[in-house]
Coordinates of C-alpha atoms in Angstrom, one line a residue:
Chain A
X284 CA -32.8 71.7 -13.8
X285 CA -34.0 68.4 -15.6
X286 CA -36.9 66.5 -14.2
X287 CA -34.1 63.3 -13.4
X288 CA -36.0 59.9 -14.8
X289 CA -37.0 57.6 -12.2
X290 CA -34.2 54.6 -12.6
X291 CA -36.0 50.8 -12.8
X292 CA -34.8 47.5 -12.6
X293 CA -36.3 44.8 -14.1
X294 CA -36.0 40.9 -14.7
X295 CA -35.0 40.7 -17.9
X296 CA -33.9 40.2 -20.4
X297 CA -35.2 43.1 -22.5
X298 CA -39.0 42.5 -23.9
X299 CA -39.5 39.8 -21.3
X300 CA -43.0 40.0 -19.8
X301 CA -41.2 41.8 -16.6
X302 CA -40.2 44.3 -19.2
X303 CA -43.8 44.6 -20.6
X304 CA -45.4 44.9 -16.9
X305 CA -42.6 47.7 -16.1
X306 CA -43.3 49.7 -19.6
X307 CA -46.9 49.8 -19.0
X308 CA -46.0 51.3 -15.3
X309 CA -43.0 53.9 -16.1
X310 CA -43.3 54.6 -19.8
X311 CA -40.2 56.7 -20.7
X312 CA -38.5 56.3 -17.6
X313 CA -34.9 54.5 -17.5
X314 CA -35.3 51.0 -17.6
X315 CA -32.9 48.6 -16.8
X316 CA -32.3 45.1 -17.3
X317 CA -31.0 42.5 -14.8
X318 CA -30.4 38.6 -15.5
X319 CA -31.6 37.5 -12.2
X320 CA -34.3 38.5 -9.7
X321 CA -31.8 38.7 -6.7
X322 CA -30.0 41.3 -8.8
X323 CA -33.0 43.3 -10.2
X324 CA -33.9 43.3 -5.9
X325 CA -29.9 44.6 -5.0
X326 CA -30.3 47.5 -7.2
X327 CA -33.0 48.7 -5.3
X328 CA -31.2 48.3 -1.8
X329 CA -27.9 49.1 -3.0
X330 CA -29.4 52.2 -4.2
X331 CA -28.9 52.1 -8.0
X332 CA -32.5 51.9 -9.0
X333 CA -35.7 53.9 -7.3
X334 CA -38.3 50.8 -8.4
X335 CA -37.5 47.5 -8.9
X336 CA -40.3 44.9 -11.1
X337 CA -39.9 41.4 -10.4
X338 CA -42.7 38.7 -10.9
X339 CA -44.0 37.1 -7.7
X340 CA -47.2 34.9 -8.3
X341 CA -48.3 32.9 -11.6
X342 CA -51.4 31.4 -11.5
X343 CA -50.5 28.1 -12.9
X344 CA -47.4 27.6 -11.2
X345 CA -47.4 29.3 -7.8
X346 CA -45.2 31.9 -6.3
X347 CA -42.2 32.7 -7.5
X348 CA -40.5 31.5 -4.5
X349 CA -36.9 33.1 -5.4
X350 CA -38.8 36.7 -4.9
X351 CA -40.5 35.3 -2.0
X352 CA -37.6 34.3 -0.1
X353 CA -35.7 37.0 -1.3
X354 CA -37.8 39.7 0.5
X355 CA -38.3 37.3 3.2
X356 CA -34.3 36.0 3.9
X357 CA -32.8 38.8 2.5
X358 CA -34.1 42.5 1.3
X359 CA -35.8 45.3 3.3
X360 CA -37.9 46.5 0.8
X361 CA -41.6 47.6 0.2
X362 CA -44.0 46.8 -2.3
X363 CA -45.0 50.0 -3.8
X364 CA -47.6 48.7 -5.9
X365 CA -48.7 45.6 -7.8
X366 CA -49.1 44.9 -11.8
X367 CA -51.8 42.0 -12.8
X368 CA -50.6 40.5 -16.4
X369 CA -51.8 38.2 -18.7
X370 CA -49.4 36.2 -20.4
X371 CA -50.4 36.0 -23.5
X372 CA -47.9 34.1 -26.1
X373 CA -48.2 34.4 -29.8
X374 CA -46.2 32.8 -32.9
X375 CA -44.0 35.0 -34.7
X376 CA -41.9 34.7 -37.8
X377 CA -39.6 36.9 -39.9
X378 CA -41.8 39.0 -42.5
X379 CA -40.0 37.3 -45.7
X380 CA -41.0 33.6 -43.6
X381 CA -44.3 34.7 -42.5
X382 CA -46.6 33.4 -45.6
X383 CA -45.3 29.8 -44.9
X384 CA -45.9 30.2 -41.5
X385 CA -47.7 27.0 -41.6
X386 CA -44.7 24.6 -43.3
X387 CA -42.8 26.1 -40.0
X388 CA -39.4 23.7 -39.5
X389 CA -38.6 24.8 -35.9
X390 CA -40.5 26.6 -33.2
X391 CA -38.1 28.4 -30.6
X392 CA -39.0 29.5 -27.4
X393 CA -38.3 29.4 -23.4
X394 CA -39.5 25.5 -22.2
X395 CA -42.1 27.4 -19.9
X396 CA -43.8 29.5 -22.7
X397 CA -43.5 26.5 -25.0
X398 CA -45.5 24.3 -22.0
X399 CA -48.5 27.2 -21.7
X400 CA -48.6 26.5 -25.6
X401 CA -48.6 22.6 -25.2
X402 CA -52.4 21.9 -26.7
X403 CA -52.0 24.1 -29.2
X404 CA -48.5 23.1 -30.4
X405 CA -49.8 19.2 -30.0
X406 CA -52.6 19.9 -32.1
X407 CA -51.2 22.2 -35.1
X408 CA -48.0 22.0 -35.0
X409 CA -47.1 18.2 -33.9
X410 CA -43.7 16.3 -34.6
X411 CA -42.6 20.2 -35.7
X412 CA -39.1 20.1 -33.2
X413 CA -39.6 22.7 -30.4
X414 CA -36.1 24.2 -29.5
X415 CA -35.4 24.9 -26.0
X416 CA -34.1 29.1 -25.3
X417 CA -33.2 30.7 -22.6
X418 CA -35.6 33.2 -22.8
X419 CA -38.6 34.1 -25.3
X420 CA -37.3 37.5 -26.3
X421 CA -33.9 35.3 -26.8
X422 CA -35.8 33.0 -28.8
X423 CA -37.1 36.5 -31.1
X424 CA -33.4 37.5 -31.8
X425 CA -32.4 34.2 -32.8
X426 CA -35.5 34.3 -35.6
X427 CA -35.0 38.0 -36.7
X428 CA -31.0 37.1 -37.0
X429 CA -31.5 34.1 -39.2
X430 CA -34.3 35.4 -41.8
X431 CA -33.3 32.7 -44.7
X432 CA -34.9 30.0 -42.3
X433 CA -38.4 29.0 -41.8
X434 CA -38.1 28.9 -38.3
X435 CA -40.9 30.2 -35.2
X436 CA -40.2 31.9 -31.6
X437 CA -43.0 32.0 -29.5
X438 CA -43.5 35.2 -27.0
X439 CA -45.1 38.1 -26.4
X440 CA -45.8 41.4 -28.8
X441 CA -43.4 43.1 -27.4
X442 CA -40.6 41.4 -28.4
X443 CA -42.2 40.7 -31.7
X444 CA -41.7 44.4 -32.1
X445 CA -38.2 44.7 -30.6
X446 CA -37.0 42.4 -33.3
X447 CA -39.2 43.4 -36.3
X448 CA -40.9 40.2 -36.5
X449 CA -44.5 39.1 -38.2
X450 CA -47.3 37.8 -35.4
X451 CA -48.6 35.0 -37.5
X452 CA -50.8 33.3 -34.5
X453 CA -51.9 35.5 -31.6
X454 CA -53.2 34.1 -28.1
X455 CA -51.9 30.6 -28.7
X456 CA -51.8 29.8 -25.0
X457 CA -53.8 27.1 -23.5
X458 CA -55.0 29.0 -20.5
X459 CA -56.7 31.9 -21.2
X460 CA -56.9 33.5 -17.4
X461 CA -53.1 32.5 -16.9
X462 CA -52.0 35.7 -15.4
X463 CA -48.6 36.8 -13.7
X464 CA -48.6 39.4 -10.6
X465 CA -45.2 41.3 -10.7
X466 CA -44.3 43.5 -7.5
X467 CA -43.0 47.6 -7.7
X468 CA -40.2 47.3 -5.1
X469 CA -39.1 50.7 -3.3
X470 CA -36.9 51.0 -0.7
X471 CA -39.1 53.5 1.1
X472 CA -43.0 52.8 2.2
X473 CA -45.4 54.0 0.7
X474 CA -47.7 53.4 -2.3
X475 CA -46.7 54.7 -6.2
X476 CA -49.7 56.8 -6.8
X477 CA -49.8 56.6 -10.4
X478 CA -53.3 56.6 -12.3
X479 CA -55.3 53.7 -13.1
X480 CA -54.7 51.9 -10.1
X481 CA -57.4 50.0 -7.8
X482 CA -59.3 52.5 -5.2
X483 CA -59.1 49.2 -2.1
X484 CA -55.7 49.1 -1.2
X485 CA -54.0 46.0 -0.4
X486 CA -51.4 44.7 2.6
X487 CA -48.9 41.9 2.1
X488 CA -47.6 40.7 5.4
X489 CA -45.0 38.2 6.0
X490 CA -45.4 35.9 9.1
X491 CA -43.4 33.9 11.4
X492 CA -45.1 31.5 14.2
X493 CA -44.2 30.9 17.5
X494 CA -42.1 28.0 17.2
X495 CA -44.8 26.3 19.9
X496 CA -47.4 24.5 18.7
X497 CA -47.7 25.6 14.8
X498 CA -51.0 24.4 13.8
X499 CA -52.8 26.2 16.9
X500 CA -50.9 29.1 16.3
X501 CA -51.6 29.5 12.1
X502 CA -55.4 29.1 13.7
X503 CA -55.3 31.8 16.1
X504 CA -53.4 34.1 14.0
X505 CA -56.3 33.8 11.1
X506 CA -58.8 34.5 13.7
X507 CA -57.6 37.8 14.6
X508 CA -58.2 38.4 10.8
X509 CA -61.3 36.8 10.7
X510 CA -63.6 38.1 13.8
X511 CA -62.6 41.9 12.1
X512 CA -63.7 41.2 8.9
X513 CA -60.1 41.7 7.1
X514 CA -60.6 40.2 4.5
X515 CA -57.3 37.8 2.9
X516 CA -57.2 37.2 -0.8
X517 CA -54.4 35.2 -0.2
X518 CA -52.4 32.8 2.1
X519 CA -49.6 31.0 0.9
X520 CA -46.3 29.1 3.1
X521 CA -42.5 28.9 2.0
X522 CA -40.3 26.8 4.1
X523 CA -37.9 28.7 6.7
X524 CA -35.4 26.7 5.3
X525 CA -34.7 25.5 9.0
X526 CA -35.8 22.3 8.7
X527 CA -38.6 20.3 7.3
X528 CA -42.1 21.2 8.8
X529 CA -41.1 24.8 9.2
X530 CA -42.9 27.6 6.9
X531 CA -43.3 31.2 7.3
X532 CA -46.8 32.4 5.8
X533 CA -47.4 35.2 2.9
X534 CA -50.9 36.9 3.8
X535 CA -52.8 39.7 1.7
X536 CA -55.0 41.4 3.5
X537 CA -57.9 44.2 1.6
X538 CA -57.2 47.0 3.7
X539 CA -54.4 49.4 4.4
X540 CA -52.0 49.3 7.2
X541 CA -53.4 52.8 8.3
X542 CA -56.9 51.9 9.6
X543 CA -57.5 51.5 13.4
X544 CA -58.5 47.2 12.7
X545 CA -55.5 46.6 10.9
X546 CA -53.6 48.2 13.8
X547 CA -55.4 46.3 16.4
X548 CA -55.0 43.1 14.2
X549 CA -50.9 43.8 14.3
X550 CA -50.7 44.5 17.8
X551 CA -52.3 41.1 18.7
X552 CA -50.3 39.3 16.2
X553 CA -47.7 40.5 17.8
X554 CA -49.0 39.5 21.8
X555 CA -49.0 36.3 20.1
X556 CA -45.6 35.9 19.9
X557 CA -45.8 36.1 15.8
X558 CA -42.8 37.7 14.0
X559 CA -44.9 40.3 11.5
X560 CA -42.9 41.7 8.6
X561 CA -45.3 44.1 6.8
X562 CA -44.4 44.8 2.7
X563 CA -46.3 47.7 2.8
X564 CA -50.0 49.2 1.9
X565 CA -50.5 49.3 -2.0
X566 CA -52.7 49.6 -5.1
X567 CA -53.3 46.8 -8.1
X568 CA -52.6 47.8 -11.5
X569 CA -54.6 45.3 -14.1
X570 CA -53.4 45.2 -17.6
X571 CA -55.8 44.7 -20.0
X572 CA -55.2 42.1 -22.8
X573 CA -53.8 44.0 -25.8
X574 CA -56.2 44.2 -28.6
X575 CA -56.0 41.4 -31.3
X576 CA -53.0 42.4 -34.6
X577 CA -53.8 41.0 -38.0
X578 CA -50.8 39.6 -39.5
Chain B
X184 CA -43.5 -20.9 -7.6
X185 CA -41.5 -18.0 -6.7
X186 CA -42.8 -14.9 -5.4
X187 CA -42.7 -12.3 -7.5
X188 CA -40.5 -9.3 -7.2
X189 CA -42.4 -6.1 -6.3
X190 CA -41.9 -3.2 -9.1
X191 CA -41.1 0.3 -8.4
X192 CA -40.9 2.7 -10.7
X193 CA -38.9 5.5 -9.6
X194 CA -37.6 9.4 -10.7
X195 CA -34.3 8.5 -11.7
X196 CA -31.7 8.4 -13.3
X197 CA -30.1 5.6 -11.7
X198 CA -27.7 6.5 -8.5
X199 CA -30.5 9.6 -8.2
X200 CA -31.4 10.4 -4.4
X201 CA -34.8 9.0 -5.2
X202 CA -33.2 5.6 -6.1
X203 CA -31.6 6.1 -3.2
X204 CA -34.4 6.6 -1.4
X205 CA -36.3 3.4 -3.2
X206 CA -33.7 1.1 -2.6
X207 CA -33.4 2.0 1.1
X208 CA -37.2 0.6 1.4
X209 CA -37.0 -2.0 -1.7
X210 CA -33.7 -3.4 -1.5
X211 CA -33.6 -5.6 -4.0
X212 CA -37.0 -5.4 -5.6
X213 CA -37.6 -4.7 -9.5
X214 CA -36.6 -1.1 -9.4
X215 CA -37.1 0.9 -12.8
X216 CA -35.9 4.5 -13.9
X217 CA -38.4 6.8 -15.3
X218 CA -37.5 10.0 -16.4
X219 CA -39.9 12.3 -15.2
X220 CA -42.6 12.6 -11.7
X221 CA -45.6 11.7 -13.8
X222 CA -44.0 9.2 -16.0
X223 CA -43.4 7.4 -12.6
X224 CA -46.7 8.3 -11.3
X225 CA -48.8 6.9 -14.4
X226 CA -46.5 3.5 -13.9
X227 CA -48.7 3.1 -10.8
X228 CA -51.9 4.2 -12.4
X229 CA -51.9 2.1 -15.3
X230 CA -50.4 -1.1 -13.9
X231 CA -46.9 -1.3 -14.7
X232 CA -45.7 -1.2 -11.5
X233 CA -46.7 -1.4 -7.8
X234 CA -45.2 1.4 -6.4
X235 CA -43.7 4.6 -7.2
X236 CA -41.4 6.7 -5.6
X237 CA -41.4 10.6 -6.4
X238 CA -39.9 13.6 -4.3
X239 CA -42.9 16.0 -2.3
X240 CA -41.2 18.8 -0.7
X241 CA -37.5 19.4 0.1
X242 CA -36.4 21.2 3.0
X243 CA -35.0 24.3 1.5
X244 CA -37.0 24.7 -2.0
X245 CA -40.7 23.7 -0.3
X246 CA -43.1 21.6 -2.0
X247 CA -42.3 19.8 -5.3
X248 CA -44.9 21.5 -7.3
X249 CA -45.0 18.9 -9.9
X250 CA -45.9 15.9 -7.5
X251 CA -48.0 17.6 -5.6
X252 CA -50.4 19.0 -8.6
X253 CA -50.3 16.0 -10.2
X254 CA -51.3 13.8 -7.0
X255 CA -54.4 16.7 -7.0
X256 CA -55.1 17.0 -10.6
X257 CA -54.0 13.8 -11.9
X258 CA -53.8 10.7 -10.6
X259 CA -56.1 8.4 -7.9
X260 CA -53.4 7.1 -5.9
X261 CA -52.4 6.7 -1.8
X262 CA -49.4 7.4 0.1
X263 CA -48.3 4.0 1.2
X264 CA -45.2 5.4 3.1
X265 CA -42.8 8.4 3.6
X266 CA -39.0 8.2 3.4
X267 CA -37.2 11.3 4.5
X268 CA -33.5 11.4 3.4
X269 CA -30.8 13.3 4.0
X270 CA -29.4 15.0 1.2
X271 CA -25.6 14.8 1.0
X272 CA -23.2 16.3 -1.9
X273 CA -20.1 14.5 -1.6
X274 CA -16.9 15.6 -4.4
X275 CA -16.2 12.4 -6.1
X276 CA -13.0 11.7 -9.2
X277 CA -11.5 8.5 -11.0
X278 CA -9.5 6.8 -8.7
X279 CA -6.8 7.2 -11.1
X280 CA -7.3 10.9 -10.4
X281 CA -8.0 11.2 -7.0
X282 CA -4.7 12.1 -5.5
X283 CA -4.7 15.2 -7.3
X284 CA -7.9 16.4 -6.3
X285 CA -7.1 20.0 -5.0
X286 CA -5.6 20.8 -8.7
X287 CA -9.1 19.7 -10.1
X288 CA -9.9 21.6 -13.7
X289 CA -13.4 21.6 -13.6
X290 CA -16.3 20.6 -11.6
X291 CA -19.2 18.8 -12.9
X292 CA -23.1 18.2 -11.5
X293 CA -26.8 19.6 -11.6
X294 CA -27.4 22.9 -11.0
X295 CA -29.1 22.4 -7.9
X296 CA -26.1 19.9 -6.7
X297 CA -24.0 22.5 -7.6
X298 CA -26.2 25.8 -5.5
X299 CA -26.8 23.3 -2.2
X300 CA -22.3 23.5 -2.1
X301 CA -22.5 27.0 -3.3
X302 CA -20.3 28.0 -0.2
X303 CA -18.0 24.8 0.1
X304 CA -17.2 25.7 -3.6
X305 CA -16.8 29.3 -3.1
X306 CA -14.0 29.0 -0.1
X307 CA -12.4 25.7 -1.5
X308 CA -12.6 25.9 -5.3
X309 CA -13.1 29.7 -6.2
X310 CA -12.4 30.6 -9.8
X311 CA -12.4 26.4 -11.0
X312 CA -15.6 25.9 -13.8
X313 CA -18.6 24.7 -12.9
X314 CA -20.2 22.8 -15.8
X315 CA -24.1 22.3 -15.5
X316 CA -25.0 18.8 -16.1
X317 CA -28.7 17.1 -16.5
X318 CA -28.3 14.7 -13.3
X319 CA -25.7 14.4 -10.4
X320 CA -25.2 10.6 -11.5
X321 CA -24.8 12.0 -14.8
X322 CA -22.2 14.2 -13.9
X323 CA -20.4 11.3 -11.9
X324 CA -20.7 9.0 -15.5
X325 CA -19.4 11.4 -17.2
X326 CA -16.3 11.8 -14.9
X327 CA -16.0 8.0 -15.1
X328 CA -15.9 8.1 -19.0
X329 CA -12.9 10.6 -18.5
X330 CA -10.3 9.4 -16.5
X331 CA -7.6 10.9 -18.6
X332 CA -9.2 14.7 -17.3
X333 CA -8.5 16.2 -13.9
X334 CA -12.2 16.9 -13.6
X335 CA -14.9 16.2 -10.3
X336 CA -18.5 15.1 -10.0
X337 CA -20.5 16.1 -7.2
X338 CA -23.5 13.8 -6.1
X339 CA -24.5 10.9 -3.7
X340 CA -22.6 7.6 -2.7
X341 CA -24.4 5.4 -4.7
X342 CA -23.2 7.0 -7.8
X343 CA -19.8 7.3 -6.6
X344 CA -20.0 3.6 -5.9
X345 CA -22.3 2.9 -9.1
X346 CA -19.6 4.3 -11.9
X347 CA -16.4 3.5 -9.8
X348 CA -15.5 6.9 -8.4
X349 CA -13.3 8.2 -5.3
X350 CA -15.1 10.0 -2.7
X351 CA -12.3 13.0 -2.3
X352 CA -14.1 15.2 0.1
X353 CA -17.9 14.1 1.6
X354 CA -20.5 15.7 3.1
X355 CA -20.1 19.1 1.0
X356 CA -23.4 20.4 0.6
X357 CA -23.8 24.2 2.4
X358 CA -26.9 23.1 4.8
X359 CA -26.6 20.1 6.8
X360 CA -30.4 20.2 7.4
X361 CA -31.0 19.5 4.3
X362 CA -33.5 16.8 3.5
X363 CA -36.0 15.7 1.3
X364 CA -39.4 13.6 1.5
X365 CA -39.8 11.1 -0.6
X366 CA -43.8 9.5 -1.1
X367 CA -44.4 5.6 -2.0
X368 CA -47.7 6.0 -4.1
X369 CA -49.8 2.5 -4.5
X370 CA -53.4 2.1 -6.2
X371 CA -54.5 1.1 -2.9
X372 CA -55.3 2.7 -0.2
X373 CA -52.9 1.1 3.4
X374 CA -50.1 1.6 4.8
X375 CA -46.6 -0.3 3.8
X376 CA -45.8 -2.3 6.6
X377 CA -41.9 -2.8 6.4
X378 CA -39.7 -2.9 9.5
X379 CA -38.3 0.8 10.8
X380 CA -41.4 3.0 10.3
X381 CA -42.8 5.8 12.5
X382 CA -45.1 4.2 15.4
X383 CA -47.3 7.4 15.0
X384 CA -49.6 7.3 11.7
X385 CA -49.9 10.5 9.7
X386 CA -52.6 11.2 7.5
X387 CA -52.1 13.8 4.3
X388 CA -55.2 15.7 2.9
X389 CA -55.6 18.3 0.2
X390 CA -58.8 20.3 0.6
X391 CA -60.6 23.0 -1.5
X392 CA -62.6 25.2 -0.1
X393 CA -66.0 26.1 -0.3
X394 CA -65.7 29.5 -3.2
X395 CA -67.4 31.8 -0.9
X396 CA -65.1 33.8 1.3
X397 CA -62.1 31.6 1.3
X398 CA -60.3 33.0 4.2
X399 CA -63.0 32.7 6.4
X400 CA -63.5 29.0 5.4
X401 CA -59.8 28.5 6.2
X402 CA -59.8 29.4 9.9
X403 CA -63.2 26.8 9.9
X404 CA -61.2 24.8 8.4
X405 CA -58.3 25.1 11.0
X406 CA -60.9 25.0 13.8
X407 CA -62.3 21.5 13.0
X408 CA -58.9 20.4 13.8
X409 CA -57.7 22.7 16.8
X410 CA -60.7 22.2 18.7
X411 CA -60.2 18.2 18.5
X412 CA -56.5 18.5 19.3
X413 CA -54.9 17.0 16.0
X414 CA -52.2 18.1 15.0
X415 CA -51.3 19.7 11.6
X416 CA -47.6 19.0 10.7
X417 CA -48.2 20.6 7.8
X418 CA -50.1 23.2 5.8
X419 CA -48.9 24.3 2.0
X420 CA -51.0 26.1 -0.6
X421 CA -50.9 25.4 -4.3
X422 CA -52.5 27.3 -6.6
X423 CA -55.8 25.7 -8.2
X424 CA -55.0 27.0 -11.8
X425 CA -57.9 28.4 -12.3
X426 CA -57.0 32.0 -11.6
X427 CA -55.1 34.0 -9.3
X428 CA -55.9 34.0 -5.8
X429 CA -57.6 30.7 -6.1
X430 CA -55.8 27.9 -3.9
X431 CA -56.1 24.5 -2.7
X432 CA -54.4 23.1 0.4
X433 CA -52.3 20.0 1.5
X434 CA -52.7 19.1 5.2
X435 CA -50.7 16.4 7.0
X436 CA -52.7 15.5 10.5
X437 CA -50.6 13.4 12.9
X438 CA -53.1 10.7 13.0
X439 CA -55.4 7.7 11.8
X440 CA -58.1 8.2 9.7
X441 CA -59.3 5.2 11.2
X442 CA -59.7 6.8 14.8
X443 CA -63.2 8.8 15.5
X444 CA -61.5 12.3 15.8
X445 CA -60.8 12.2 12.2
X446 CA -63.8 10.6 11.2
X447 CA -65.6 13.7 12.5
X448 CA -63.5 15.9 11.4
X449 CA -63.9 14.7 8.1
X450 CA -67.0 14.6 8.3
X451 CA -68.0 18.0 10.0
X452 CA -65.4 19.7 6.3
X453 CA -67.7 17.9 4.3
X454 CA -70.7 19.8 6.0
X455 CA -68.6 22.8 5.7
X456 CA -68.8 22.8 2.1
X457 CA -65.1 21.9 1.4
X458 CA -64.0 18.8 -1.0
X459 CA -61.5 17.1 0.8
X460 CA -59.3 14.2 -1.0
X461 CA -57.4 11.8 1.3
X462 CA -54.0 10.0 0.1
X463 CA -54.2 8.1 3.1
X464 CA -52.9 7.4 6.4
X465 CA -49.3 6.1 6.4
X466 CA -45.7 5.8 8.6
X467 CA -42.6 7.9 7.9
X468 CA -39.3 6.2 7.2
X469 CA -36.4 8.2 8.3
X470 CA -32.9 7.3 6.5
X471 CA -29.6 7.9 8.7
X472 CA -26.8 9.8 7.2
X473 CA -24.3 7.9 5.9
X474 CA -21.2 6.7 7.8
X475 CA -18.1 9.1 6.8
X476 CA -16.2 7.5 3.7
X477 CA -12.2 7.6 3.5
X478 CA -11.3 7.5 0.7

């Protein structure tokens, strides 16, 4: 019998930057794309898909507080591991445009990749119209289906190369560390052990206070953290969507569930009358930035 | 001579909940429409008007990232007051209309308008079209402009009352929790002093901490508080875009800067490493729901 291929999901629409994160993870395997992130999620729990890749932090704008609350309000799911990103955006063009690449007439694009391209579309390309798209691979498509124009999408490579189209500027973005994490969901705990990965493993835990006296409590709960030396790379709050003033808090901790601290650390977070909900033990998977293509 | 109106520049459009909001607290002021947060924001900064009023956080979606990086980022400016608002979705026709209003062909209003009565229009109005719109007030305009067409806007009062629509059914919206709060920036630091406030002052801070070992510095950070007593309404973390992982935090204390427990606080983060900016210590304005319409 047939190895079967391990079934993704993923926010797409195809060569999105979900797409690329997933491709670099489960090359050859059967990806799938789904127009939102609570559907991407479902297919995991409803059991159409092993893995699902969603984003779920940007560092210029935040969490991505639809995954977020997803896992939080709705899924029981695990993070199986984590893929760091950069978004990188370049200017691409139809090969029979791409010598007049600078006389451009329009420049197409999702309004969030044309905003990360804001200083360098003020500075080169100014009073050129920008046109709003629903997604940068959409924006691709549009450009390889009308080659008689002199028109521009902005996106990434990988859509460049879905739709046979010429990069004519790469790494126009404005910020140059502006990366995107993106979580493996899995219905079952327990970190992907593919190659490449960090060798410190990582916890994401999800945390409710006791409804008495918040502040005090968000204090108490870091110092059980703090006095063992668990280290938190991150701590972020979403509303409970309760009411105003109510949050639950995101923390990752640098250690895995398994050792005897982190135990100790759970079992008092739970004496304190804290509702834990743990994501799961992982590994970080950093892609590099792709080498530079020559036009 | 007369006394001069005050000028508020506000998100609009007009009949928007912030003008709502800003007319609640400057009835009959010089109120003026901008169309984005820091469009209204740079009003106050460079002089064109005394106050602005800009959405912070909303009950179900968290913190309005926009306002909230640009009060960081951006601009010098205080929190003179805090309005927190209901927000109610009411189904609104031409009067000419309204008697038909269960046969309705289509239903008009911002996406978000249109997610917050995502049940109420699943039940009541399952299989009618929802057509996205830019603004709730321009959803109601546009219904007003069509009284020939069997079609509904949902939004607030005001713009039922502003373009001369029936309320058919109020109080839609899915969560009646649901609120939003609204800041009242000025170039000067002080609290508004207008009839109805909170009698307890709140103070908001946004701190960055020292770069070495930021989740220890947090819990100090907690501690100069909890130790002292004061309160934290609040705590949110936004992302310092400067790389992943990398955060700044907005803390609202239940208290005076003015009293001595703050002023050692203060001064005891400032010893701690931390850059702490303070928009002030201010009173919270809390608008009533609305009296039930018939229409």
């Amino acid at each position: 019998m047939e190895k079967q291929p391990i079934r993704v999901a993923y926010l797409g629409p195809e060569a999105s930057f979900t797409h690329l994160a997933s491709d670099g993870m489960f090359h050859g395997e059967w990806l799938v794309p789904h127009a939102t992130i609570p559907e991407a999620i479902e297919a995991v729990s409803e059991g159409r898909a092993d893995y699902a890749v969603v984003p779920i932090e940007n560092a210029l704008e935040g969490a991505v507080s639809l995954t977020v609350d997803y896992l939080y309000h709705e899924a029981e799911l695990y993070i199986a591991a984590e893929i760091l990103s950069p978004i990188e955006q370049n200017l691409m063009m139809h090969p029979s445009q791409a010598d007049g690449w600078e006389q451009v007439e329009s420049i197409h694009s999702h309004p969030q990749a044309l905003a990360q391209c804001h200083k360098y579309l003020h500075y080169r390309f100014r009073g050129v119209p920008l046109v709003e798209m629903t997604s940068t691979s959409g924006a691709a498509r549009f450009v390889s289906e009308n080659p008689d124009r002199r028109i521009a999408a902005i996106g990434n490579r990988f859509a460049a190369e879905k739709y046979g189209l010429s990069v004519v500027q790469d790494n126009i973005h404005d910020f140059h560390f502006n990366r995107t994490r993106f979580v493996v969901l899995s219905k079952t705990e327990g970190a992907l052990g593919v190659p490449g990965g960090s060798t410190k493993p990582k916890t994401t835990l999800m945390i409710n206070l006791p409804k008495d006296n918040r502040s005090g409590a968000l204090h108490q709960v870091l110092s059980v953290f703090t006095w063992r030396r668990l280290n938190l790379s991150k701590i972020e709050s979403r509303p409970l969507k309760t009411g105003l003033g109510d949050y639950f808090f995101i923390l990752d901790v640098d250690e895995s569930m398994e050792v005897p601290m982190m135990r100790g650390a759970l079992e008092e977070l739970a004496a304190l009358g804290c509702i834990v909900k743990s994501l799961g033990t992982y590994h970080t998977y950093e892609k590099k930035p792709a080498p530079r293509v020559i036009s």
